[in-house]
Amino acid sequence: MSRPKGFSREGVLRKAIGVFWKKGYADTSLQDIERATGVNKSGLYAEFRGKDDLFTEGLKFYLEQADTDALLSAQPLGLDNVERFLSLGLRCAYGSPGCLLVNSLREVAVLPPAVETLIRENRRKLRSALARNLEAALPSCDAKELADQVLTFFSGLTIEQNLATDERETRRKIASFMRLLRGQQGAAVDS
Amino acid sequence: MSRPKGFSREGVLRKAIGVFWKKGYADTSLQDIERATGVNKSGLYAEFRGKDDLFTEGLKFYLEQADTDALLSAQPLGLDNVERFLSLGLRCAYGSPGCLLVNSLREVAVLPPAVETLIRENRRKLRSALARNLEAALPSCDAKELADQVLTFFSGLTIEQNLATDERETRRKIASFMRLLRGQQGAAVDS
């Protein structure tokens, strides 16, 4: 019978995400994770292969929690889903601003290769899901091109959250961007 | 007569910028700067107060070189200036992708306070200069609101450069964003 490990994998991942979010990947040590989780190194190694694995599993867990698949496939498809996706940038589920994945873009050069793959795969899926919503709302536009605009705007919005922008300002920016998108409807119909 | 220091301040700043850009602020040590510049610690301390000062002065130098003031006050004011500003995100003057200032947003929480002030001040100036150009081109729109959109799009575009996006893709994104902006002209005239 294996000894009960005395901590939950999910609890460790949540706390590890908080540390990685605050300090970034490169600047986080296993000691930082030990301190934040209260689990010592041998406990962490019983569950994870090390810092790389903790970061990779943390990012996977974070993406599962965000569950953008469900959000972007809610019926009816359309601009409301796009707006709900952008509004994810407002949430600070882990007490930190913005989006852990966008923050991590800064560090792509030093991230474990598995993480870069995860980031690229996530962006590819988001782009397709956004394009389906945009196509439903703006059938005469280039939905993939607009999906790229939404993703880039989301990246900008969330990286700017590090400047502790107030929530109203972020909401104003999202509303203004949605007006630009909705304007496409008229523009496409006119042309 | 003071001993000649054997290195140029500008040369050190250029090389230091390259290191900070690649590794970020937190993860860069004075040893890294020594290695990159070939100037030892006592030489660096003769010119700078330390890592904080090197980063602050490096960022100032970088902003002077980019000279967005000149770019955004070129006559006639208008959307061409805005497009030229966005295209700055394509340049890799220091062999690294994107924009050092946007990359640094990730680290605002640990940056020297002088740098955070510098970043906020730079964004405030950019926003005003962009708004003047947008107002000239789209007099019936809310120029400040659109200036925020341009800044956020620029932040997103440059942070995404860390994924080694190819230049054509970035150019496509800029062209597509400019179409959204130019669409505002028609929209405002129609309404």
CSV table of C-alpha atoms in Angstrom, one decimal:
chain,number,residue,atom,x,y,z
A,1,MET,CA,0.0,0.0,0.0
A,2,SER,CA,1.5,3.4,-1.0
A,3,ARG,CA,1.8,6.0,1.7
A,4,PRO,CA,-0.8,8.8,1.3
A,5,LYS,CA,1.0,11.8,-0.1
A,6,GLY,CA,-0.8,14.4,2.1
A,7,PHE,CA,-1.4,16.9,-0.7
A,8,SER,CA,-3.6,17.2,-3.7
A,9,ARG,CA,-2.1,17.4,-7.2
A,10,GLU,CA,-4.7,20.1,-8.1
A,11,GLY,CA,-3.9,22.1,-5.0
A,12,VAL,CA,-0.2,22.1,-5.9
A,13,LEU,CA,-0.8,23.0,-9.5
A,14,ARG,CA,-3.1,25.9,-8.5
A,15,LYS,CA,-0.4,27.3,-6.1
A,16,ALA,CA,2.4,26.7,-8.6
A,17,ILE,CA,0.5,28.6,-11.3
A,18,GLY,CA,0.3,31.5,-8.9
A,19,VAL,CA,4.1,31.5,-8.5
A,20,PHE,CA,4.8,31.1,-12.2
A,21,TRP,CA,2.4,33.8,-13.0
A,22,LYS,CA,4.0,36.3,-10.6
A,23,LYS,CA,7.6,35.5,-11.3
A,24,GLY,CA,7.6,34.0,-14.8
A,25,TYR,CA,9.1,30.6,-15.7
A,26,ALA,CA,12.8,31.4,-15.7
A,27,ASP,CA,12.8,33.3,-12.4
A,28,THR,CA,10.9,30.6,-10.5
A,29,SER,CA,12.8,28.0,-8.5
A,30,LEU,CA,11.7,24.7,-7.0
A,31,GLN,CA,12.3,26.3,-3.7
A,32,ASP,CA,9.7,29.0,-4.5
A,33,ILE,CA,7.2,26.2,-5.3
A,34,GLU,CA,8.1,24.4,-2.1
A,35,ARG,CA,7.4,27.6,-0.1
A,36,ALA,CA,4.1,28.4,-1.9
A,37,THR,CA,2.7,24.9,-1.7
A,38,GLY,CA,4.1,23.7,1.6
A,39,VAL,CA,5.2,20.5,-0.2
A,40,ASN,CA,8.9,19.7,0.0
A,41,LYS,CA,11.1,18.7,-2.9
A,42,SER,CA,10.8,15.0,-2.4
A,43,GLY,CA,7.0,15.3,-2.3
A,44,LEU,CA,7.0,17.4,-5.5
A,45,TYR,CA,9.3,14.9,-7.2
A,46,ALA,CA,6.9,12.0,-6.3
A,47,GLU,CA,4.3,13.7,-8.4
A,48,PHE,CA,6.2,15.8,-11.0
A,49,ARG,CA,9.5,15.3,-12.9
A,50,GLY,CA,10.7,18.8,-11.9
A,51,LYS,CA,10.1,22.5,-12.7
A,52,ASP,CA,9.6,21.9,-16.4
A,53,ASP,CA,6.9,19.3,-15.7
A,54,LEU,CA,5.3,21.4,-13.1
A,55,PHE,CA,5.0,24.4,-15.5
A,56,THR,CA,3.8,22.2,-18.3
A,57,GLU,CA,1.1,20.5,-16.1
A,58,GLY,CA,0.2,23.8,-14.5
A,59,LEU,CA,-0.4,25.4,-17.9
A,60,LYS,CA,-2.5,22.4,-19.0
A,61,PHE,CA,-4.5,22.7,-15.9
A,62,TYR,CA,-5.0,26.4,-16.4
A,63,LEU,CA,-6.2,25.9,-19.9
A,64,GLU,CA,-8.6,23.2,-18.8
A,65,GLN,CA,-10.0,25.5,-16.1
A,66,ALA,CA,-10.4,28.4,-18.6
A,67,ASP,CA,-12.4,26.0,-20.8
A,68,THR,CA,-12.5,28.3,-23.9
A,69,ASP,CA,-13.8,25.3,-25.9
A,70,ALA,CA,-17.1,25.4,-24.1
A,71,LEU,CA,-17.3,29.2,-24.2
A,72,LEU,CA,-16.6,29.5,-27.9
A,73,SER,CA,-18.9,26.6,-28.9
A,74,ALA,CA,-21.9,28.0,-27.0
A,75,GLN,CA,-25.0,28.3,-29.2
A,76,PRO,CA,-25.8,30.5,-31.0
A,77,LEU,CA,-22.3,31.1,-32.3
A,78,GLY,CA,-21.6,34.8,-32.9
A,79,LEU,CA,-20.1,38.0,-31.6
A,80,ASP,CA,-21.4,37.5,-28.0
A,81,ASN,CA,-19.1,34.5,-27.7
A,82,VAL,CA,-16.2,36.6,-29.0
A,83,GLU,CA,-17.0,39.3,-26.4
A,84,ARG,CA,-17.2,36.7,-23.6
A,85,PHE,CA,-13.8,35.3,-24.7
A,86,LEU,CA,-12.2,38.8,-24.6
A,87,SER,CA,-13.7,39.4,-21.2
A,88,LEU,CA,-11.7,36.4,-19.9
A,89,GLY,CA,-8.8,38.9,-19.9
A,90,LEU,CA,-10.5,40.7,-17.0
A,91,ARG,CA,-10.5,37.8,-14.6
A,92,CYS,CA,-7.7,37.3,-12.1
A,93,ALA,CA,-8.6,33.7,-11.0
A,94,TYR,CA,-5.1,33.3,-9.6
A,95,GLY,CA,-4.7,36.7,-8.0
A,96,SER,CA,-2.6,37.9,-10.9
A,97,PRO,CA,-3.5,40.1,-13.9
A,98,GLY,CA,-4.0,39.1,-17.5
A,99,CYS,CA,-3.4,35.7,-19.0
A,100,LEU,CA,-0.7,33.2,-17.9
A,101,LEU,CA,-0.3,32.0,-21.5
A,102,VAL,CA,0.2,35.4,-23.0
A,103,ASN,CA,2.6,36.4,-20.2
A,104,SER,CA,4.6,33.3,-21.1
A,105,LEU,CA,5.0,34.5,-24.7
A,106,ARG,CA,7.8,36.7,-23.4
A,107,GLU,CA,9.7,33.7,-22.3
A,108,VAL,CA,9.2,31.4,-25.3
A,109,ALA,CA,12.9,31.2,-26.0
A,110,VAL,CA,13.6,29.6,-22.6
A,111,LEU,CA,10.5,27.6,-22.1
A,112,PRO,CA,10.4,23.8,-22.3
A,113,PRO,CA,9.6,22.7,-25.9
A,114,ALA,CA,6.5,20.9,-24.7
A,115,VAL,CA,5.2,24.3,-23.5
A,116,GLU,CA,5.8,26.1,-26.7
A,117,THR,CA,3.9,23.3,-28.5
A,118,LEU,CA,1.1,23.7,-26.0
A,119,ILE,CA,0.9,27.4,-26.6
A,120,ARG,CA,0.9,27.1,-30.4
A,121,GLU,CA,-1.7,24.3,-30.3
A,122,ASN,CA,-3.9,26.4,-28.0
A,123,ARG,CA,-3.7,29.4,-30.3
A,124,ARG,CA,-4.5,27.3,-33.3
A,125,LYS,CA,-7.6,25.9,-31.6
A,126,LEU,CA,-8.7,29.4,-30.4
A,127,ARG,CA,-8.2,30.8,-33.9
A,128,SER,CA,-10.5,28.1,-35.4
A,129,ALA,CA,-13.2,28.5,-32.7
A,130,LEU,CA,-13.1,32.3,-33.0
A,131,ALA,CA,-13.4,32.0,-36.8
A,132,ARG,CA,-16.5,29.8,-36.5
A,133,ASN,CA,-18.1,32.5,-34.4
A,134,LEU,CA,-17.1,35.3,-36.6
A,135,GLU,CA,-18.3,33.5,-39.7
A,136,ALA,CA,-21.7,33.0,-38.1
A,137,ALA,CA,-22.0,36.7,-37.4
A,138,LEU,CA,-20.2,38.3,-40.4
A,139,PRO,CA,-20.6,35.8,-43.3
A,140,SER,CA,-19.2,38.2,-45.9
A,141,CYS,CA,-15.9,38.9,-44.0
A,142,ASP,CA,-12.7,36.9,-43.9
A,143,ALA,CA,-13.4,35.1,-40.6
A,144,LYS,CA,-9.8,33.8,-40.2
A,145,GLU,CA,-8.4,37.2,-40.7
A,146,LEU,CA,-10.7,38.7,-38.1
A,147,ALA,CA,-10.0,35.8,-35.7
A,148,ASP,CA,-6.3,36.8,-35.9
A,149,GLN,CA,-7.3,40.3,-35.0
A,150,VAL,CA,-9.3,39.1,-32.0
A,151,LEU,CA,-6.3,37.0,-30.8
A,152,THR,CA,-3.8,39.8,-31.2
A,153,PHE,CA,-6.2,42.2,-29.5
A,154,PHE,CA,-6.6,39.7,-26.6
A,155,SER,CA,-2.8,39.3,-26.4
A,156,GLY,CA,-2.4,43.1,-26.1
A,157,LEU,CA,-5.2,43.5,-23.7
A,158,THR,CA,-3.9,40.9,-21.3
A,159,ILE,CA,-0.2,41.8,-21.5
A,160,GLU,CA,-1.3,45.4,-20.7
A,161,GLN,CA,-3.1,44.2,-17.6
A,162,ASN,CA,0.4,44.0,-16.0
A,163,LEU,CA,0.2,47.8,-15.7
A,164,ALA,CA,-2.7,47.3,-13.3
A,165,THR,CA,-5.1,49.0,-15.6
A,166,ASP,CA,-8.5,49.5,-13.9
A,167,GLU,CA,-11.3,47.2,-14.9
A,168,ARG,CA,-13.5,49.9,-16.4
A,169,GLU,CA,-10.7,50.9,-18.8
A,170,THR,CA,-10.4,47.3,-19.9
A,171,ARG,CA,-14.1,47.0,-20.4
A,172,ARG,CA,-14.1,50.2,-22.4
A,173,LYS,CA,-11.4,48.8,-24.7
A,174,ILE,CA,-13.3,45.6,-25.2
A,175,ALA,CA,-16.5,47.5,-26.0
A,176,SER,CA,-14.6,49.7,-28.4
A,177,PHE,CA,-13.0,46.7,-30.2
A,178,MET,CA,-16.4,45.0,-30.4
A,179,ARG,CA,-17.8,48.2,-32.1
A,180,LEU,CA,-15.0,47.9,-34.7
A,181,LEU,CA,-15.9,44.3,-35.3
A,182,ARG,CA,-19.7,45.0,-35.5
A,183,GLY,CA,-18.9,47.8,-37.9
A,184,GLN,CA,-17.7,45.1,-40.3
A,185,GLN,CA,-21.2,43.8,-40.6
A,186,GLY,CA,-22.4,47.1,-42.1
A,187,ALA,CA,-19.2,47.5,-44.2
A,188,ALA,CA,-19.5,44.1,-45.7
A,189,VAL,CA,-23.2,44.5,-46.5
A,190,ASP,CA,-22.5,48.0,-48.1
A,191,SER,CA,-19.7,46.8,-50.3
B,1,MET,CA,43.1,64.0,-16.2
B,2,SER,CA,40.7,61.0,-16.0
B,3,ARG,CA,41.8,57.7,-17.5
B,4,PRO,CA,40.0,57.0,-20.7
B,5,LYS,CA,37.4,54.3,-20.0
B,6,GLY,CA,38.0,52.3,-23.1
B,7,PHE,CA,34.4,51.7,-24.0
B,8,SER,CA,31.5,53.8,-25.3
B,9,ARG,CA,28.5,54.3,-23.2
B,10,GLU,CA,26.3,53.8,-26.3
B,11,GLY,CA,28.1,50.6,-27.2
B,12,VAL,CA,27.5,49.2,-23.7
B,13,LEU,CA,23.8,50.2,-23.7
B,14,ARG,CA,23.2,48.6,-27.1
B,15,LYS,CA,24.7,45.3,-26.0
B,16,ALA,CA,23.0,45.5,-22.6
B,17,ILE,CA,19.6,46.0,-24.4
B,18,GLY,CA,20.3,42.8,-26.3
B,19,VAL,CA,20.8,40.8,-23.1
B,20,PHE,CA,17.8,42.3,-21.3
B,21,TRP,CA,15.6,41.7,-24.4
B,22,LYS,CA,16.6,38.1,-24.6
B,23,LYS,CA,16.5,37.2,-20.9
B,24,GLY,CA,14.2,39.8,-19.4
B,25,TYR,CA,15.1,42.1,-16.5
B,26,ALA,CA,14.8,39.7,-13.6
B,27,ASP,CA,16.8,36.9,-15.1
B,28,THR,CA,19.7,39.1,-16.3
B,29,SER,CA,22.8,39.4,-14.0
B,30,LEU,CA,25.6,41.9,-14.1
B,31,GLN,CA,27.8,39.0,-15.1
B,32,ASP,CA,25.7,38.5,-18.2
B,33,ILE,CA,26.2,42.2,-19.0
B,34,GLU,CA,29.9,41.9,-18.4
B,35,ARG,CA,30.1,38.9,-20.8
B,36,ALA,CA,28.0,40.6,-23.5
B,37,THR,CA,29.8,44.0,-23.4
B,38,GLY,CA,33.4,42.8,-22.5
B,39,VAL,CA,33.4,45.5,-19.8
B,40,ASN,CA,34.1,44.4,-16.3
B,41,LYS,CA,32.1,45.2,-13.2
B,42,SER,CA,34.3,48.1,-12.1
B,43,GLY,CA,34.1,49.6,-15.6
B,44,LEU,CA,30.3,49.3,-15.6
B,45,TYR,CA,30.0,50.8,-12.1
B,46,ALA,CA,32.2,53.7,-13.3
B,47,GLU,CA,29.4,54.6,-15.7
B,48,PHE,CA,26.2,53.2,-14.2
B,49,ARG,CA,24.8,52.7,-10.7
B,50,GLY,CA,24.1,49.0,-11.2
B,51,LYS,CA,21.7,46.7,-13.0
B,52,ASP,CA,18.6,48.9,-12.4
B,53,ASP,CA,20.4,51.9,-13.8
B,54,LEU,CA,21.7,50.0,-16.8
B,55,PHE,CA,18.1,48.8,-17.6
B,56,THR,CA,16.6,52.2,-17.1
B,57,GLU,CA,19.2,53.9,-19.2
B,58,GLY,CA,19.0,51.1,-21.8
B,59,LEU,CA,15.3,51.6,-22.1
B,60,LYS,CA,15.6,55.4,-22.5
B,61,PHE,CA,18.2,54.9,-25.2
B,62,TYR,CA,16.0,52.4,-26.9
B,63,LEU,CA,13.1,54.8,-26.9
B,64,GLU,CA,15.3,57.6,-28.2
B,65,GLN,CA,16.5,55.4,-31.1
B,66,ALA,CA,12.9,54.4,-32.0
B,67,ASP,CA,12.0,58.1,-32.1
B,68,THR,CA,8.3,57.6,-32.4
B,69,ASP,CA,7.8,61.3,-31.7
B,70,ALA,CA,9.3,62.1,-35.1
B,71,LEU,CA,7.4,59.3,-36.8
B,72,LEU,CA,4.0,60.3,-35.4
B,73,SER,CA,4.4,64.0,-36.0
B,74,ALA,CA,5.4,63.6,-39.7
B,75,GLN,CA,3.1,65.7,-41.9
B,76,PRO,CA,0.5,65.1,-43.1
B,77,LEU,CA,-0.9,63.5,-39.9
B,78,GLY,CA,-3.1,60.6,-40.7
B,79,LEU,CA,-3.4,56.8,-41.0
B,80,ASP,CA,-0.1,56.4,-42.9
B,81,ASN,CA,1.7,57.5,-39.7
B,82,VAL,CA,-0.4,55.0,-37.7
B,83,GLU,CA,0.6,52.2,-40.1
B,84,ARG,CA,4.2,53.2,-39.9
B,85,PHE,CA,4.1,53.1,-36.1
B,86,LEU,CA,2.6,49.6,-36.2
B,87,SER,CA,5.3,48.5,-38.6
B,88,LEU,CA,7.9,49.3,-36.0
B,89,GLY,CA,6.8,46.0,-34.4
B,90,LEU,CA,8.4,44.2,-37.4
B,91,ARG,CA,11.9,45.5,-36.8
B,92,CYS,CA,14.4,43.5,-34.9
B,93,ALA,CA,17.0,46.2,-34.5
B,94,TYR,CA,18.6,44.3,-31.6
B,95,GLY,CA,18.3,40.9,-33.1
B,96,SER,CA,15.3,40.1,-30.9
B,97,PRO,CA,11.6,40.0,-31.8
B,98,GLY,CA,8.9,42.5,-31.0
B,99,CYS,CA,9.3,45.5,-28.6
B,100,LEU,CA,11.5,45.7,-25.5
B,101,LEU,CA,9.0,47.9,-23.8
B,102,VAL,CA,6.0,45.6,-24.4
B,103,ASN,CA,8.1,42.6,-23.4
B,104,SER,CA,8.9,44.4,-20.2
B,105,LEU,CA,5.2,44.7,-19.3
B,106,ARG,CA,5.4,41.1,-18.2
B,107,GLU,CA,7.8,42.1,-15.5
B,108,VAL,CA,6.3,45.3,-14.3
B,109,ALA,CA,5.9,43.9,-10.7
B,110,VAL,CA,9.6,43.5,-10.3
B,111,LEU,CA,11.0,46.4,-12.4
B,112,PRO,CA,12.7,49.4,-10.8
B,113,PRO,CA,10.0,52.1,-10.2
B,114,ALA,CA,11.8,54.5,-12.5
B,115,VAL,CA,11.2,52.0,-15.4
B,116,GLU,CA,7.5,51.7,-14.7
B,117,THR,CA,7.2,55.5,-14.7
B,118,LEU,CA,9.1,55.5,-18.0
B,119,ILE,CA,6.8,52.9,-19.5
B,120,ARG,CA,3.6,54.7,-18.4
B,121,GLU,CA,4.9,58.1,-19.6
B,122,ASN,CA,5.9,56.6,-23.0
B,123,ARG,CA,2.4,55.1,-23.4
B,124,ARG,CA,0.7,58.3,-22.5
B,125,LYS,CA,2.8,60.2,-25.1
B,126,LEU,CA,2.2,57.6,-27.8
B,127,ARG,CA,-1.6,57.6,-27.1
B,128,SER,CA,-1.7,61.4,-27.6
B,129,ALA,CA,0.4,61.3,-30.7
B,130,LEU,CA,-1.7,58.5,-32.2
B,131,ALA,CA,-4.9,60.3,-31.3
B,132,ARG,CA,-3.7,63.4,-33.2
B,133,ASN,CA,-3.2,61.3,-36.3
B,134,LEU,CA,-6.5,59.5,-35.9
B,135,GLU,CA,-8.3,62.7,-35.4
B,136,ALA,CA,-6.9,64.1,-38.6
B,137,ALA,CA,-8.0,61.1,-40.6
B,138,LEU,CA,-11.3,60.2,-38.9
B,139,PRO,CA,-12.7,63.5,-37.5
B,140,SER,CA,-16.1,62.0,-36.6
B,141,CYS,CA,-14.6,59.2,-34.5
B,142,ASP,CA,-13.5,59.1,-30.9
B,143,ALA,CA,-9.7,59.5,-31.5
B,144,LYS,CA,-8.6,58.7,-28.0
B,145,GLU,CA,-10.6,55.5,-28.0
B,146,LEU,CA,-9.1,54.5,-31.4
B,147,ALA,CA,-5.7,55.4,-30.1
B,148,ASP,CA,-6.1,52.9,-27.3
B,149,GLN,CA,-7.1,50.3,-29.8
B,150,VAL,CA,-3.9,50.9,-31.8
B,151,LEU,CA,-1.8,50.7,-28.7
B,152,THR,CA,-3.4,47.5,-27.5
B,153,PHE,CA,-3.1,46.0,-31.0
B,154,PHE,CA,0.6,47.0,-31.1
B,155,SER,CA,1.1,45.3,-27.7
B,156,GLY,CA,-0.5,42.1,-28.9
B,157,LEU,CA,1.4,42.2,-32.2
B,158,THR,CA,4.8,42.6,-30.6
B,159,ILE,CA,4.3,40.2,-27.7
B,160,GLU,CA,3.2,37.6,-30.3
B,161,GLN,CA,6.5,38.1,-32.2
B,162,ASN,CA,8.1,36.0,-29.5
B,163,LEU,CA,6.5,33.0,-31.3
B,164,ALA,CA,8.8,33.8,-34.2
B,165,THR,CA,5.8,34.6,-36.5
B,166,ASP,CA,7.0,35.1,-40.0
B,167,GLU,CA,7.1,38.7,-41.3
B,168,ARG,CA,4.4,38.2,-43.9
B,169,GLU,CA,1.9,37.1,-41.3
B,170,THR,CA,2.6,40.2,-39.2
B,171,ARG,CA,2.3,42.4,-42.3
B,172,ARG,CA,-1.1,40.7,-43.0
B,173,LYS,CA,-2.3,41.4,-39.5
B,174,ILE,CA,-1.3,45.1,-39.7
B,175,ALA,CA,-3.0,45.4,-43.1
B,176,SER,CA,-6.1,43.8,-41.7
B,177,PHE,CA,-6.1,46.1,-38.7
B,178,MET,CA,-5.7,49.1,-40.9
B,179,ARG,CA,-8.7,48.0,-42.9
B,180,LEU,CA,-10.7,47.9,-39.7
B,181,LEU,CA,-9.6,51.4,-38.9
B,182,ARG,CA,-10.2,52.8,-42.4
B,183,GLY,CA,-13.7,51.2,-42.2
B,184,GLN,CA,-14.4,53.7,-39.4
B,185,GLN,CA,-14.2,56.5,-41.9
B,186,GLY,CA,-17.1,55.1,-43.9
B,187,ALA,CA,-19.0,54.1,-40.8
B,188,ALA,CA,-18.7,57.5,-39.2
B,189,VAL,CA,-19.8,59.3,-42.5
B,190,ASP,CA,-22.7,56.9,-42.9
B,191,SER,CA,-24.1,57.3,-39.3
